[in-house]
Coordinates of C-alpha atoms in Angstrom, one line a residue:
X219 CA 0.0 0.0 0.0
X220 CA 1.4 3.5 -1.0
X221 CA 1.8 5.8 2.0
X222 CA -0.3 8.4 2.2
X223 CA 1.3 12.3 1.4
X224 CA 1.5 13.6 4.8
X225 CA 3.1 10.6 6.2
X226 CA 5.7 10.8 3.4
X227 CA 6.3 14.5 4.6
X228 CA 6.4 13.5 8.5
X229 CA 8.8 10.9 7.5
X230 CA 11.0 13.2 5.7
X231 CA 11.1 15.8 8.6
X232 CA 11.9 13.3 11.2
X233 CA 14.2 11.6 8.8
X234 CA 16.5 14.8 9.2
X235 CA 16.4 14.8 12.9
X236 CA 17.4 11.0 13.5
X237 CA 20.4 11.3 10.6
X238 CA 23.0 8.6 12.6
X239 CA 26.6 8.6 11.7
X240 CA 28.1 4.9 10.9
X241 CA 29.4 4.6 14.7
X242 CA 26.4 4.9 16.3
X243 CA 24.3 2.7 14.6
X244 CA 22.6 0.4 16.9
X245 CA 22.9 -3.7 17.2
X246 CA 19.5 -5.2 16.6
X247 CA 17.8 -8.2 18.2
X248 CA 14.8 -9.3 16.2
X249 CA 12.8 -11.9 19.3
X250 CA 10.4 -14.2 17.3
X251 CA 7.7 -16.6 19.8
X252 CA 6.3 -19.2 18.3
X253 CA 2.1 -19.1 18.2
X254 CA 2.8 -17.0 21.5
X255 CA -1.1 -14.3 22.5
X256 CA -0.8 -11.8 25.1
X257 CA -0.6 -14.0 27.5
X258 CA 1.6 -12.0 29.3
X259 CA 1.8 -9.7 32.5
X260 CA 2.3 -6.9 30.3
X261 CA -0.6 -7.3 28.6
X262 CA -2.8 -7.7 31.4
X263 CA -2.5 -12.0 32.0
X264 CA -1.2 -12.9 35.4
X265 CA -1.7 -16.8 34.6
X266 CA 1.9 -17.1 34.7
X267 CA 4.8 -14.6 35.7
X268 CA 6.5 -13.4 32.8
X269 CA 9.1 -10.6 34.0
X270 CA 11.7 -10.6 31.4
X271 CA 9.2 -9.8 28.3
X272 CA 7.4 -7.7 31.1
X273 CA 11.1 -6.0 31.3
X274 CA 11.3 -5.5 27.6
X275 CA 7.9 -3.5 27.9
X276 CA 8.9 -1.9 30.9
X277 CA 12.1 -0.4 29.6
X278 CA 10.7 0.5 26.1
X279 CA 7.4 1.1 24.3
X280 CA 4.3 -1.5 24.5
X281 CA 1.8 -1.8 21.1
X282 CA -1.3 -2.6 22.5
X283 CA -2.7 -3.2 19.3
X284 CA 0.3 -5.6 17.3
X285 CA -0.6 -7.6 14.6
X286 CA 0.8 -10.7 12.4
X287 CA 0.0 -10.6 8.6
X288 CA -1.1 -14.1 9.0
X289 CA -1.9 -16.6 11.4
X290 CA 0.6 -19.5 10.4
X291 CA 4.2 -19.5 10.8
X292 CA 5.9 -19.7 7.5
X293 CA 3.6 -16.3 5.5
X294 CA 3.8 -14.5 8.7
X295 CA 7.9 -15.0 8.9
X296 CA 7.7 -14.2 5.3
X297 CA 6.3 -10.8 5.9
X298 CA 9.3 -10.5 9.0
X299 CA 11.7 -10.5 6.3
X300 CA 10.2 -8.5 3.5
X301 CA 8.2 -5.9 4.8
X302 CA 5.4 -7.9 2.2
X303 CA 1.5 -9.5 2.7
X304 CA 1.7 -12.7 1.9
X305 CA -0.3 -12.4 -0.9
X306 CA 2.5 -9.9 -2.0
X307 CA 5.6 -12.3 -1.3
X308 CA 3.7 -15.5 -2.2
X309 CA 4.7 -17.7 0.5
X310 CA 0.8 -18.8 1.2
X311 CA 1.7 -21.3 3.8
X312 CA 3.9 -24.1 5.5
X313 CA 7.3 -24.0 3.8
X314 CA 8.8 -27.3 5.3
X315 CA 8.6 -31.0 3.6
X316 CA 8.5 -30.6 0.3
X317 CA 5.5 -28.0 0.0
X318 CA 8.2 -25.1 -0.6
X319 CA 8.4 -26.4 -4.7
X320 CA 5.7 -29.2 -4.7
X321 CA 3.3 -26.7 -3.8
X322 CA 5.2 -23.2 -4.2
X323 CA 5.4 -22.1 -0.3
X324 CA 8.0 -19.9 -1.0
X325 CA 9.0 -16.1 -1.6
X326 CA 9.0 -14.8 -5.3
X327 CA 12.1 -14.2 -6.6
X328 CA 13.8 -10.9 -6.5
X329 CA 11.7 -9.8 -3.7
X330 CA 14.9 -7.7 -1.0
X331 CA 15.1 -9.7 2.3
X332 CA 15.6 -8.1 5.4
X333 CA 19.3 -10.3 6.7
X334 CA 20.7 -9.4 3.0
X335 CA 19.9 -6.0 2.8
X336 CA 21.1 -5.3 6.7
X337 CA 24.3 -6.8 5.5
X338 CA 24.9 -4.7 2.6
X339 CA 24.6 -1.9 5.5
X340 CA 27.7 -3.4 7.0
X341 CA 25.8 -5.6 9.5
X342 CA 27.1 -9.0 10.5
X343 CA 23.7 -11.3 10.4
X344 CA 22.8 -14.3 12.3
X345 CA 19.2 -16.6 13.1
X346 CA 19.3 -19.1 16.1
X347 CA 16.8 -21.4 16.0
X348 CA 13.1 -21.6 14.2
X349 CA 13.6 -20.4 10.6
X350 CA 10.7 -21.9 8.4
X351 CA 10.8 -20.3 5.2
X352 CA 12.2 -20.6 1.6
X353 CA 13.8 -20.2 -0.5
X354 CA 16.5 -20.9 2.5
X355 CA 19.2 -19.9 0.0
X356 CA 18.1 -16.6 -1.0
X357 CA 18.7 -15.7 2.3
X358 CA 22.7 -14.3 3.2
X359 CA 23.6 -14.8 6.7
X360 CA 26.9 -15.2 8.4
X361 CA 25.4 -18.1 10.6
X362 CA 22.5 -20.0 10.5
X363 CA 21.7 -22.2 13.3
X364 CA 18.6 -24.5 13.3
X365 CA 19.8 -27.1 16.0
X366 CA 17.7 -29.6 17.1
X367 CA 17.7 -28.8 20.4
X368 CA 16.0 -25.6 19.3
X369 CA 13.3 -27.1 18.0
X370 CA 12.8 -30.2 19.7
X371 CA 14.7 -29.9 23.2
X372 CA 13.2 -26.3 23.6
X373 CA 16.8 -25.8 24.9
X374 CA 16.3 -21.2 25.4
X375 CA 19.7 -21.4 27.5
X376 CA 21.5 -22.8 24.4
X377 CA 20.1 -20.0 22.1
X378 CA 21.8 -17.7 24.9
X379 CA 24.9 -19.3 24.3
X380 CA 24.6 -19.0 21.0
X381 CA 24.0 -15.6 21.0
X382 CA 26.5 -14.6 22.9
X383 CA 29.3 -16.2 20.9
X384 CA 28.1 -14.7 17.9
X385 CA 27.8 -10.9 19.4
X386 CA 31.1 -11.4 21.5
X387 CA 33.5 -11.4 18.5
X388 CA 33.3 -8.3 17.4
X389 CA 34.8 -6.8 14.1
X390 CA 34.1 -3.6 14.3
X391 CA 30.5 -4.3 12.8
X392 CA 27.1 -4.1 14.5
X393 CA 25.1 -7.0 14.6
X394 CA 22.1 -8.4 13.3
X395 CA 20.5 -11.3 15.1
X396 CA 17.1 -13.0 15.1
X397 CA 16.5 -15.2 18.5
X398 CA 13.4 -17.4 16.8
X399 CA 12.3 -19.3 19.9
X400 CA 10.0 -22.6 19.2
X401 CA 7.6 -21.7 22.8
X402 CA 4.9 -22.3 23.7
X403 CA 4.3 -24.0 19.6
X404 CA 2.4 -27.7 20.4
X405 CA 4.7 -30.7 20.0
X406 CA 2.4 -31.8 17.4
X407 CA -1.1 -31.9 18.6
X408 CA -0.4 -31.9 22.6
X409 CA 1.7 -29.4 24.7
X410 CA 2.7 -32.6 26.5
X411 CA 5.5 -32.8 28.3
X412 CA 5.0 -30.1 30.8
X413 CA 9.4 -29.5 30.8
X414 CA 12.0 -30.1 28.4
X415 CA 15.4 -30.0 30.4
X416 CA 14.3 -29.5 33.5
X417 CA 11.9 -26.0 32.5
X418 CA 10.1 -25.1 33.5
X419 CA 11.3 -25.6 37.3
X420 CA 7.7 -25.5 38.5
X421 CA 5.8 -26.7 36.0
X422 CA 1.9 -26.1 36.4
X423 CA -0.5 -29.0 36.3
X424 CA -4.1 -29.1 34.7
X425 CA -5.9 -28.3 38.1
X426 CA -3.5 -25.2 38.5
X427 CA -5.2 -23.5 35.1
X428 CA -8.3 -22.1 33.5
X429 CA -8.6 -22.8 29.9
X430 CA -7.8 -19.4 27.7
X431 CA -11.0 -17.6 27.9
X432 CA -10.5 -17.5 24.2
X433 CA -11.8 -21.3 24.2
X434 CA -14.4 -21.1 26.2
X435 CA -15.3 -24.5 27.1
X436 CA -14.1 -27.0 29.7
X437 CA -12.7 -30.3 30.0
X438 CA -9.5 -32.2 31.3
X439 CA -7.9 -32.5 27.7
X440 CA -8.4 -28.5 27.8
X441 CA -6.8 -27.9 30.9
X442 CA -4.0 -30.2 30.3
X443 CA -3.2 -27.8 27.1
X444 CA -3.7 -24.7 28.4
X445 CA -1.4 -26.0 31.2
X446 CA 0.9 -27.3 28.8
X447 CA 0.6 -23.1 27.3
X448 CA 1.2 -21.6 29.9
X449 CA 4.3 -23.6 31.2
X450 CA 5.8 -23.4 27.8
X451 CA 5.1 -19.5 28.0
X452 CA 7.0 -20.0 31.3
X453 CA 10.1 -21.5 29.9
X454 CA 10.3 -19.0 26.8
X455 CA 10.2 -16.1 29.6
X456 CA 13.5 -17.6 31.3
X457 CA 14.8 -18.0 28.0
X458 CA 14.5 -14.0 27.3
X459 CA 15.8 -13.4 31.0
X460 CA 19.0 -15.4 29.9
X461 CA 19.3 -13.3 26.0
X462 CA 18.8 -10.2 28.2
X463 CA 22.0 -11.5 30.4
X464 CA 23.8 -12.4 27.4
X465 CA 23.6 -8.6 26.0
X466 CA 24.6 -7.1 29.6
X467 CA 27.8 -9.4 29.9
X468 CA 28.5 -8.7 26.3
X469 CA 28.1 -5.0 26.8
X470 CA 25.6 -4.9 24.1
X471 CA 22.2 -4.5 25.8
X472 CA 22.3 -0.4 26.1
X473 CA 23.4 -0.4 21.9
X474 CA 20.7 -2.7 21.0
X475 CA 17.4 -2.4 19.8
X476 CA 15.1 -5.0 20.8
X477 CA 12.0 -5.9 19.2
X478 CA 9.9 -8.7 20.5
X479 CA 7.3 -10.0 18.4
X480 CA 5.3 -13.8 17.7
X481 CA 4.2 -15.3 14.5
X482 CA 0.9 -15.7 15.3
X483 CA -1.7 -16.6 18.2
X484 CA -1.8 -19.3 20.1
X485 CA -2.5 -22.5 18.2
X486 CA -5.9 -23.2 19.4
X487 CA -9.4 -23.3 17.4
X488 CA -10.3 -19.8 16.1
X489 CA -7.2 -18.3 16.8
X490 CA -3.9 -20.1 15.1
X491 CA -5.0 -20.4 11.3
X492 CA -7.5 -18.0 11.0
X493 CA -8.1 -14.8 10.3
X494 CA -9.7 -13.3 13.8
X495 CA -8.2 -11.1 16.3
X496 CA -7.0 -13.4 18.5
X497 CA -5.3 -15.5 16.2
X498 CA -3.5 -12.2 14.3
X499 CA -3.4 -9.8 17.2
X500 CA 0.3 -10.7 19.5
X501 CA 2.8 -9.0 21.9
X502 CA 4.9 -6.5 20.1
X503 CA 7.3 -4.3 22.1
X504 CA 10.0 -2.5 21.3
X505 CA 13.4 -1.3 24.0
X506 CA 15.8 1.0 22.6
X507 CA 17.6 3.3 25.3
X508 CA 17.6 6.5 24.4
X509 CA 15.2 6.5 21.4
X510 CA 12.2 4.1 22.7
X511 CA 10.1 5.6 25.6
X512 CA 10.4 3.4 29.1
X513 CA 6.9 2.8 29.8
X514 CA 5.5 3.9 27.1
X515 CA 1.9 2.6 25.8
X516 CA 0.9 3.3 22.5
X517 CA -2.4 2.2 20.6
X518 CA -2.0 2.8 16.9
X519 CA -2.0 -0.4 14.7
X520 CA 1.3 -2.2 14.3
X521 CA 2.1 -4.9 11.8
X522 CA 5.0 -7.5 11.5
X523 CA 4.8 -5.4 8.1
X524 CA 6.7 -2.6 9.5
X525 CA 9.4 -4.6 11.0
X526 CA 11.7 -4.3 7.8
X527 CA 10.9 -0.3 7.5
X528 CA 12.2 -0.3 11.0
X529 CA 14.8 -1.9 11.4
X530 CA 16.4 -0.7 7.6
X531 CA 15.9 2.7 9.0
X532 CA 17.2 2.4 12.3
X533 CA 20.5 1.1 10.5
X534 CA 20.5 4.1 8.3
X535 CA 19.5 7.0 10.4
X536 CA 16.9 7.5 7.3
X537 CA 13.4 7.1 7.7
X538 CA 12.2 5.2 5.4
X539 CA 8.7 3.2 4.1
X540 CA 9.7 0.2 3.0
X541 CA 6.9 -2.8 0.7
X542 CA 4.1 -2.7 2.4
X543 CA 5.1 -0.8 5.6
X544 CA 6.2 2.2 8.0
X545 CA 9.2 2.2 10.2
X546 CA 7.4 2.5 13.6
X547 CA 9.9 5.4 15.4
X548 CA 7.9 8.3 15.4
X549 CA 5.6 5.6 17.4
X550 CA 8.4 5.2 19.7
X551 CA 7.8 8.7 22.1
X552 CA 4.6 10.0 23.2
X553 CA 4.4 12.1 19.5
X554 CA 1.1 13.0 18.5
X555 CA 1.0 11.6 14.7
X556 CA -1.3 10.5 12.1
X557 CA -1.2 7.2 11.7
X558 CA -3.2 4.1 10.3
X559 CA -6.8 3.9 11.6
X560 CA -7.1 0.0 10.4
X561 CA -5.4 -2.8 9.8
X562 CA -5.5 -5.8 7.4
X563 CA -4.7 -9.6 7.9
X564 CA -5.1 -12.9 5.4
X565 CA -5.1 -16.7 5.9
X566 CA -4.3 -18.6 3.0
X567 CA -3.4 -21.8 3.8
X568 CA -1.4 -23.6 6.4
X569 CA -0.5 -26.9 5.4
X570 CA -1.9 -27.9 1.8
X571 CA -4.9 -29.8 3.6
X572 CA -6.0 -26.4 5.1
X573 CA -6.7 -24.2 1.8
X574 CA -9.1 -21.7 3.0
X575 CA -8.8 -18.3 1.9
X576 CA -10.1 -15.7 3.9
X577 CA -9.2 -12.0 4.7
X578 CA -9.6 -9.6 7.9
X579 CA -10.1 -5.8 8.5
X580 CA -10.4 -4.5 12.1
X581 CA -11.0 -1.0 13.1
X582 CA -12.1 0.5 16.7
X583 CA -14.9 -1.4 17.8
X584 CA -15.1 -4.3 14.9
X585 CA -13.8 -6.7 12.9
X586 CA -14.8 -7.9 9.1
X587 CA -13.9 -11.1 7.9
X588 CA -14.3 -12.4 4.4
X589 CA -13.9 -15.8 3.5
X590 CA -13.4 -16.5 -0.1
X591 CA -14.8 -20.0 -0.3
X592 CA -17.8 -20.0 1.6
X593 CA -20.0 -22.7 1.3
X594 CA -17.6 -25.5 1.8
X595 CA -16.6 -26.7 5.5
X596 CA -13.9 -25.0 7.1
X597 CA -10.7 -27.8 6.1
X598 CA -8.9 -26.9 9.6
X599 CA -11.6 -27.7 11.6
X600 CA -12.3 -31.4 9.5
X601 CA -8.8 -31.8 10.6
X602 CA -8.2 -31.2 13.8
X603 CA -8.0 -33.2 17.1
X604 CA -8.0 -30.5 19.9
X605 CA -10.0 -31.1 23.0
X606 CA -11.9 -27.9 22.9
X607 CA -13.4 -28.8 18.9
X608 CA -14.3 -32.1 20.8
X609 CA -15.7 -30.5 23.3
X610 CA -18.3 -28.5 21.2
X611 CA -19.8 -31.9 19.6
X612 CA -21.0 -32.9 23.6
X613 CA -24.8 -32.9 23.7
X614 CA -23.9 -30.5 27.3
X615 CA -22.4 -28.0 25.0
X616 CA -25.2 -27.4 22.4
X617 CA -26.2 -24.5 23.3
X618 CA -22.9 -23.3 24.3
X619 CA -22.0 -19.8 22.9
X620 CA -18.5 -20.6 22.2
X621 CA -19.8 -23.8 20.7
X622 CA -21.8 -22.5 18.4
X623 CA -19.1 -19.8 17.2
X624 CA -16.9 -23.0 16.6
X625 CA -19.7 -24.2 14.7
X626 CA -19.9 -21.0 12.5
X627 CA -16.3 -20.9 12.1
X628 CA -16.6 -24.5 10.7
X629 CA -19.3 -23.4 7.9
X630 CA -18.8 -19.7 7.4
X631 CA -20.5 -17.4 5.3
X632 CA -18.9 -15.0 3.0
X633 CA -18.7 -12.1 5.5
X634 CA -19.2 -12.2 9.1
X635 CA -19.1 -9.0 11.1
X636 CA -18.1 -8.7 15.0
X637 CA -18.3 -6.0 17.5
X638 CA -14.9 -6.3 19.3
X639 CA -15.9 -4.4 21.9
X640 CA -18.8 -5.6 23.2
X641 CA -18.0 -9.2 21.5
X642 CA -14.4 -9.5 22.5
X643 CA -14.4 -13.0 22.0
X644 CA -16.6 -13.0 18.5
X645 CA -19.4 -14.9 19.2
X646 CA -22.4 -13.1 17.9
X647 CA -22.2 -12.9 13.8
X648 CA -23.1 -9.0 13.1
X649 CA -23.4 -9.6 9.1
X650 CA -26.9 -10.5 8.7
X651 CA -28.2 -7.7 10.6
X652 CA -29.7 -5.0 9.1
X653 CA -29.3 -2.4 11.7
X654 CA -25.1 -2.6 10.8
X655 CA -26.1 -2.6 6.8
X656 CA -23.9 0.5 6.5
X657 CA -21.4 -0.1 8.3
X658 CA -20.8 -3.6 6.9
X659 CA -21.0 -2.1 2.8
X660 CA -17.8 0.4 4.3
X661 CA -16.0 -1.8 5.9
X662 CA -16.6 -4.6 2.5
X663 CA -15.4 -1.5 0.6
X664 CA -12.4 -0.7 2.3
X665 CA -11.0 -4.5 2.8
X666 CA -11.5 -4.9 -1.5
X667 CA -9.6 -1.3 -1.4
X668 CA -7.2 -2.3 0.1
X669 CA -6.8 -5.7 -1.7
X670 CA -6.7 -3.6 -5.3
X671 CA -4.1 -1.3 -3.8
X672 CA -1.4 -4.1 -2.9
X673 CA -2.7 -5.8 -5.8
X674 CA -4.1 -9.0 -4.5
X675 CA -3.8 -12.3 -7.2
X676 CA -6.4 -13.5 -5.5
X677 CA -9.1 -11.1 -7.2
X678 CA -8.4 -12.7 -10.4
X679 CA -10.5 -15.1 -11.0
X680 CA -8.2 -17.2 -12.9
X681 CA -5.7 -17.1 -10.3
X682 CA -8.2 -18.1 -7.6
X683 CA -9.2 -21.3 -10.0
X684 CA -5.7 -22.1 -10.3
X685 CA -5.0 -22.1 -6.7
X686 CA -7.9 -24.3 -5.6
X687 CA -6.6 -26.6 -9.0
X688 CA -3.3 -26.4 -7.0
X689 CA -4.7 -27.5 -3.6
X690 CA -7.5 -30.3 -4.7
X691 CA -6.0 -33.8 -4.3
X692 CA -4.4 -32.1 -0.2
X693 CA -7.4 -30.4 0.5
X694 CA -10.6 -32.6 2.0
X695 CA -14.1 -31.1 0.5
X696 CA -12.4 -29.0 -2.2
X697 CA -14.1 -29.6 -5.9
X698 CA -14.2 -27.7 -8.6
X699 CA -17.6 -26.2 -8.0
X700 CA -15.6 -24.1 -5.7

């Protein structure tokens, strides 16, 4: 999307003001959770104690209102590193197996990455851990770490180690470094086992938790995975608390710029792989001494979009937009600004058997969602084995509210319409009612806008035929009367 004129002229005043010479261009520490919501203490979640993110907001600035492009790992990394929608850098979903080629989950080619261009900037580039996108060779790091014990041991005090090597030999160069933790992400369907070496130390059990309020419903498969949550949230917080120690004792941590974000919401139904708020909508906070406002709370819309713009300029000292997205200082102090009033998220697909395209647009108050191939059951709830879909078939949950929703969210129409406010937790389907007529023909208007303006393949026909040929023998239900 083109900025709009008087963002281009703020930009270009405060892109004076914040020229940086070379030496003083700031490390940067890109912190990447895996299907991590705000269940934090920041945000307002005491479940669990979580005082090394909660340090992160404390020092620096807090979005209240951050959001993923998309909720599934591989499109919404892909937007990390370009500064693209995914419908932009066409890595629609899951780029592991073989789906990168056999299925083309991977970024066009051409398309500037955010580790090569930081590097042409003289920065020495590194990811630890979770990298999940392709083409894995376009991408130019100096190291590349995916260990095992990453992604399978959860081992957070080994991606402090690594870290630190990395950062503590010095050439002269500042450093680029993503931390992409694999917390609190399911071990396949279950967050079973409660530790991985030995964290957490206290692990809670199922009678310790609520479910997320987000599900809804009740049972003892729930609250064994929202224990399971909430003690991987656990473990990724002491993993932070030792990155943080890593800067100090590398004298880094005062030079850095810190930005904490997650890939998408937590991988339960109607929020992982979909488009609602609580599956787009994550933690994003920013530290950056002497730039970023301790404390500071600010409630504009944020995207993983802007990451690119932000980090390119904060290397440079230039502010500058960048694809689809804004660099986010001026957000950074308590600046009165013009800024977005909306923001826009997708779902594609997540693996090939969950082709479902849909589209979101949230403003104050509501949240549109359009789903591209209504009238065909919902592939990602025919899939899935969670407790809490099981839970909705019980004869005691019929008339359950949340229930129903998962019910709606399994058979969709074309648009559904939700007041956020009152309806935090989407349950009552505004679209049919005529007494939000208006509002629902602007907000249709808008989300097609804005789908012509980043010039969306999917509003060509032929492209959407060709996509659903592309998914038909993975995808259950999907026929070409679709």
């Amino acid at each position: 999307m083109k900025p709009a004129p008087f963002m281009l002229a703020l930009l270009s005043l405060v892109s004076v003001a914040l020229q940086a010479a070379p030496e003083e261009r700031p490390n940067l520490l890109l912190i990447i959770a895996d299907d991590l919501g705000l269940q934090l203490g920041c945000y307002g979640d005491h479940t669990v104690p979580t005082p090394n993110i909660d340090r992160i907001a404390r020092e620096g600035v807090m979005f209240t209102r951050g959001y993923v492009t998309a909720a599934s790992c591989s499109p919404s990394r892909g937007t990390i590193f370009t500064g693209l929608y995914p419908h932009q850098h066409g890595m629609f979903g899951l780029s592991h197996r073989d789906w990168s080629t056999r299925f083309e989950h991977r970024i066009h080619d051409g398309i500037p990455l955010l580790p090569n261009t930081l590097k042409d900037l003289g920065y020495r580039t590194a990811i630890f851990g979770k990298q999940h996108y392709a083409p894995a060779e376009a991408f130019d790091w100096d190291m590349a770490q995916e260990n095992p014990r990453h992604l399978v041991q959860r081992d957070v005090a080994l991606m402090a180690e690594s870290v630190g090597q990395f950062i503590g030999q010095p050439d002269g160069s500042p450093f680029f470094v993503v931390a992409s933790y694999v917390d609190p992400h399911r071990f396949g369907n279950v967050f079973t086992p409660y530790q991985r070496l030995g964290l957490p130390t206290d692990p809670l059990a199922s009678g310790d938790v609520s479910p997320l309020p987000n599900i809804g419903l009740d049972s003892a498969r729930i609250r064994e995975d929202s224990a399971g949550y909430f003690n991987m949230v656990k473990r990724l917080d002491h993993g932070i608390g030792l990155l943080l120690d890593t800067l100090e004792e590398n004298n880094a941590l005062d030079n850095t710029l810190i930005l904490f974000v997650s890939d998408n919401g937590p991988d339960f139904i109607r929020l992982k792989k979909s488009a609602y708020e609580d599956g787009v909508r994550t933690p994003y906070l920013i530290r950056w001494p002497g730039h970023a406002m301790p404390g500071l709370i600010r409630d504009e819309y944020v995207s993983t979009v802007d990451i690119f713009s932000t980090l390119v300029s904060a290397a440079t000292g230039e502010l500058k937009p960048h694809g689809a997205g804004q660099p986010l200082q001026p957000l950074l102090t308590p600046s009165q600004i013009i800024w977005r009033d909306s923001m826009m998220t997708e779902f594609i697909v997540h693996a090939p058997s969950q082709y479902y395209p849909s589209y979101s647009l949230s403003i104050t108050g509501y949240q549109l969602i359009h789903n591209l191939d209504a009238g065909r059951r919902n592939p990602v709830t025919m899939e899935t084995r969670f407790p809490e879909w099981q839970a909705a078939q019980t004869p005691e949950n019929a008339d359950n509210p949340f229930a129903l929703a998962y019910q709606h969210y399994d058979s969709p129409p074309t648009y559904e319409l939700y007041n956020t406010e009152e309806d935090p937790y989407l349950l009552n389907d505004l679209a049919a009612d005529p007494n939000y007529a208006d509002l629902l023909a602007w907000m249709k208007g808008r989300l097609l806008q804005w789908r012509e303006e980043t010039r969306d393949p999917f509003l060509d026909p032929i492209f959407h035929a060709r996509m659903q040929d592309r998914y038909r023998d993975a995808t259950p239900n999907l026929t070409k009367s679709n």
